[in-house]
GROMACS .gro file of C-alpha atoms in nm:
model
  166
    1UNK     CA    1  -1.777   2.064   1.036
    2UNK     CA    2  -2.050   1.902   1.121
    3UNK     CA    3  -2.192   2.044   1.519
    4UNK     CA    4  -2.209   1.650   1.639
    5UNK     CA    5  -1.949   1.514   1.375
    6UNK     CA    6  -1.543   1.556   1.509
    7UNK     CA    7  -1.267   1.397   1.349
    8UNK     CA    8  -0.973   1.315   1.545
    9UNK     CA    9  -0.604   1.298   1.415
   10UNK     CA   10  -0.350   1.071   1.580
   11UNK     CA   11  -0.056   0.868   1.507
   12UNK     CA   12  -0.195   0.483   1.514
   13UNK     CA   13  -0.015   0.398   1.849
   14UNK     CA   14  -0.126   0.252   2.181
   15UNK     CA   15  -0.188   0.579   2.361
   16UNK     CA   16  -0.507   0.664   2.118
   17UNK     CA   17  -0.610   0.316   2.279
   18UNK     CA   18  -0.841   0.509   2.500
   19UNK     CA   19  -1.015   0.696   2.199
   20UNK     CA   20  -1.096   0.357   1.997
   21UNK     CA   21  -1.269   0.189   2.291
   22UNK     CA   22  -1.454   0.548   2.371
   23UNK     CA   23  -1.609   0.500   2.010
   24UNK     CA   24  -1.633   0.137   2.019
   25UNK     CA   25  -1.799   0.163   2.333
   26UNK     CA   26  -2.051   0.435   2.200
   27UNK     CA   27  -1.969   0.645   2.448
   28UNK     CA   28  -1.945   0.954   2.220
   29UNK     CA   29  -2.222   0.910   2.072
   30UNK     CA   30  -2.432   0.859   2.424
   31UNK     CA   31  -2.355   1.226   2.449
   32UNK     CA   32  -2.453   1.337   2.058
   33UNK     CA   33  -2.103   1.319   1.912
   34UNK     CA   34  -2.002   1.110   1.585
   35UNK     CA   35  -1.606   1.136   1.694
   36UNK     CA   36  -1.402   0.960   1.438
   37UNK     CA   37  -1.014   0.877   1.454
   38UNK     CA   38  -0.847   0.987   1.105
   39UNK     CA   39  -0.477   0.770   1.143
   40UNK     CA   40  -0.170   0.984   1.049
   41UNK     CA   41   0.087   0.707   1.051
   42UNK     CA   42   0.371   1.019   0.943
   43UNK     CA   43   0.312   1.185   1.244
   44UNK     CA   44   0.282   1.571   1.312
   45UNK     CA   45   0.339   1.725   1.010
   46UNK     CA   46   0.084   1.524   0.840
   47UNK     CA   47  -0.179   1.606   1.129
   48UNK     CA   48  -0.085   1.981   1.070
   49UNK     CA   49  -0.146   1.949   0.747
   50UNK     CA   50  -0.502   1.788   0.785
   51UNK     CA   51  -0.588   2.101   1.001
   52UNK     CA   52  -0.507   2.327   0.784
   53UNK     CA   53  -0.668   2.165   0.510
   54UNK     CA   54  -1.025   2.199   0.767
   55UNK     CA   55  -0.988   1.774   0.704
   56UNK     CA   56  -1.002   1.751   1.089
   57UNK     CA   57  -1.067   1.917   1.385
   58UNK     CA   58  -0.845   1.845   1.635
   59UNK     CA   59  -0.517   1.659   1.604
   60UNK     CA   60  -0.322   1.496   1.940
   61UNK     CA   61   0.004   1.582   1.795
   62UNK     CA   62   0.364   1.646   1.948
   63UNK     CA   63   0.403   2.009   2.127
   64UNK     CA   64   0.734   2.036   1.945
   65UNK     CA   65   0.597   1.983   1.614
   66UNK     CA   66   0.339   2.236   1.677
   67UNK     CA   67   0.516   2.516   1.797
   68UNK     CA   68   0.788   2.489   1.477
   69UNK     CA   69   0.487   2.516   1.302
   70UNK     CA   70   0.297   2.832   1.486
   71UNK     CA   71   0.698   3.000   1.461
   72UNK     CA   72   0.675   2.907   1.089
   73UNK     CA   73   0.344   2.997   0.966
   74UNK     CA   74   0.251   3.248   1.244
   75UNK     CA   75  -0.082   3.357   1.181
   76UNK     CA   76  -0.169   3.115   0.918
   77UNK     CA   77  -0.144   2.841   1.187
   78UNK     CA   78  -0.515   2.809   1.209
   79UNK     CA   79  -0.500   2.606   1.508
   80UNK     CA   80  -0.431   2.687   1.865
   81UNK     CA   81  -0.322   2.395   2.152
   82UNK     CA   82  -0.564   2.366   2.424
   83UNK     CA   83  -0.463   2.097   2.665
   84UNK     CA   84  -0.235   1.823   2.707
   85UNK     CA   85  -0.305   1.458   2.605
   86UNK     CA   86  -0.048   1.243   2.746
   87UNK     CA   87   0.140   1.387   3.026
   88UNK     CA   88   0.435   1.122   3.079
   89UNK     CA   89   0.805   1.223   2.906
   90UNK     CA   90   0.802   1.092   2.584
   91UNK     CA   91   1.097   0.882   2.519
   92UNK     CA   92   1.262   0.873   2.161
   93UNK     CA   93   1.447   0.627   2.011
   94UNK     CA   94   1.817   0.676   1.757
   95UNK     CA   95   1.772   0.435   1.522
   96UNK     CA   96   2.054   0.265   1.312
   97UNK     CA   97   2.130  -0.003   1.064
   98UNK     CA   98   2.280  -0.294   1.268
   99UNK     CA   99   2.644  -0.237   1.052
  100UNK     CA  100   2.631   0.121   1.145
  101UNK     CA  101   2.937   0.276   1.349
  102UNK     CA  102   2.805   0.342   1.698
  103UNK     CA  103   2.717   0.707   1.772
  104UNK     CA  104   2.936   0.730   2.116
  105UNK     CA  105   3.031   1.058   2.143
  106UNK     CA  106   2.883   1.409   2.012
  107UNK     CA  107   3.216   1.430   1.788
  108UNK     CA  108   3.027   1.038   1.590
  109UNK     CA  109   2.682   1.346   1.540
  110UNK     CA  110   2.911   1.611   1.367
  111UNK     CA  111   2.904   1.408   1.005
  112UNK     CA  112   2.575   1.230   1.086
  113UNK     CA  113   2.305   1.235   0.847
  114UNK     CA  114   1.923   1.196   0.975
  115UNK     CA  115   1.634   1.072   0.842
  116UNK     CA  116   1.312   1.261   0.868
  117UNK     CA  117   0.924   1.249   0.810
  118UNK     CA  118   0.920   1.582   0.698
  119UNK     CA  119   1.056   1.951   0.833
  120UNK     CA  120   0.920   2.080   1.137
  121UNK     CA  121   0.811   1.674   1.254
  122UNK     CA  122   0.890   1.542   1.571
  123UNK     CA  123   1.182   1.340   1.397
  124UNK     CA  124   1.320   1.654   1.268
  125UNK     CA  125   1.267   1.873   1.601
  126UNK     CA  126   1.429   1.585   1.844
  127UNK     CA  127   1.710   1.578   1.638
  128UNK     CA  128   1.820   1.939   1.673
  129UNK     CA  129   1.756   1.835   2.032
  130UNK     CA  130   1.996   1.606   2.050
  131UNK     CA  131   2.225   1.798   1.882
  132UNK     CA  132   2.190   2.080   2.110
  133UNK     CA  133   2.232   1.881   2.458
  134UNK     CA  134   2.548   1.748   2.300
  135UNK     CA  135   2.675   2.109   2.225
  136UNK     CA  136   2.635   2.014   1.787
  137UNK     CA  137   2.563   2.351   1.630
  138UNK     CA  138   2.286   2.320   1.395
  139UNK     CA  139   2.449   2.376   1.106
  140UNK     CA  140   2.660   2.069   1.142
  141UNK     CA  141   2.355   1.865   1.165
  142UNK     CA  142   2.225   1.731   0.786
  143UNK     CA  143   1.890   1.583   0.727
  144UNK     CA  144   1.710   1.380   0.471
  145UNK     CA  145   1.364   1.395   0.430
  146UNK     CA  146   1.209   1.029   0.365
  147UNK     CA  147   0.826   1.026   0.467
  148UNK     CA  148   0.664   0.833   0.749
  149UNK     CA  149   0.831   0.525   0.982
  150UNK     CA  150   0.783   0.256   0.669
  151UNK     CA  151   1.050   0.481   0.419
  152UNK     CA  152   1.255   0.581   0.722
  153UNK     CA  153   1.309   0.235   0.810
  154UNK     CA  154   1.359   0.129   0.439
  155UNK     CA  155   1.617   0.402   0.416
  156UNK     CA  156   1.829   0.278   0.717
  157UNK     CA  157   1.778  -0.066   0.536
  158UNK     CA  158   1.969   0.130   0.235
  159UNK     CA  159   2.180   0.316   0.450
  160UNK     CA  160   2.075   0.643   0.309
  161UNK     CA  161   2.142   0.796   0.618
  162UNK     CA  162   2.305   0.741   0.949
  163UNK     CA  163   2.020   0.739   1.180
  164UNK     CA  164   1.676   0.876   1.262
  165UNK     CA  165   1.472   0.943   1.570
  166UNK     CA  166   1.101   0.748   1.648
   0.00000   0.00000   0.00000
């Protein structure tokens, strides 16, 4: 790295709003910083990936997604989280094709099938999450791995699963 060069990963949504206009504004480089925002439309796992790759240098990524990855890698997570981004409760969304059975009860998650980015992502994580608060044990939960919010829609479209969380 570069000492005035940092590259920033981040999901393109509005909350890296902020960022854009901090660079569009110049107001990183007013204090000797190049910052640049590297877009990781798949999310965590992607931005994890970019770290440990040295392709940036910090990521503003999902707590959940980085702690599966520090209990997965241990050591070889060569990242460490040092503050918090956004500190409003992140709401996720279960979402369906519209001739999908509704998921009602926790006994409509038992056979469900989710779509995921990728193991260890946010998608994958909230799921078990969901599956937890509505007493599932984890083994009854089944997951299929697709790629970023473009496939995952495209396989609800297909109905290669039942569901996935964004």
């Amino acid at each position: 790295m570069n000492n005035n060069k940092i590259r920033i990963a981040a999901v393109p949504e509005h909350f890296t709003l902020p960022l854009h206009m901090g660079i569009e504004k110049k107001m990183f480089e007013d204090r000797g910083i190049k910052a640049e925002i590297i877009e990781h439309p798949k999310g965590t796992g992607s931005m994890v990936q970019s770290l440990k790759e040295g392709k940036v240098e910090i990521a503003i990524a999902l707590t959940e997604g980085l702690i599966a990855d520090k209990m997965k890698r241990g050591e070889e997570a060569n990242y460490k989280m040092v503050g918090t981004y956004v500190e409003s409760k992140l709401e996720w969304a279960s979402l369906a094709h519209t001739e999908a059975d509704p998921i009602k009860t926790k006994n409509h998650l038992k056979n469900t099938t989710f779509g995921i980015s990728r193991y260890g992502s946010g998608s994958h994580v909230m799921a078990y999450v969901l599956g937890n608060q509505e007493g599932i044990a984890m083994e009854n939960i089944k997951f299929r791995v697709a790629g970023g919010m473009e496939t995952l829609i495209q396989g609800i479209e297909k109905k290669e699963y039942d569901t996935f969380m964004w």
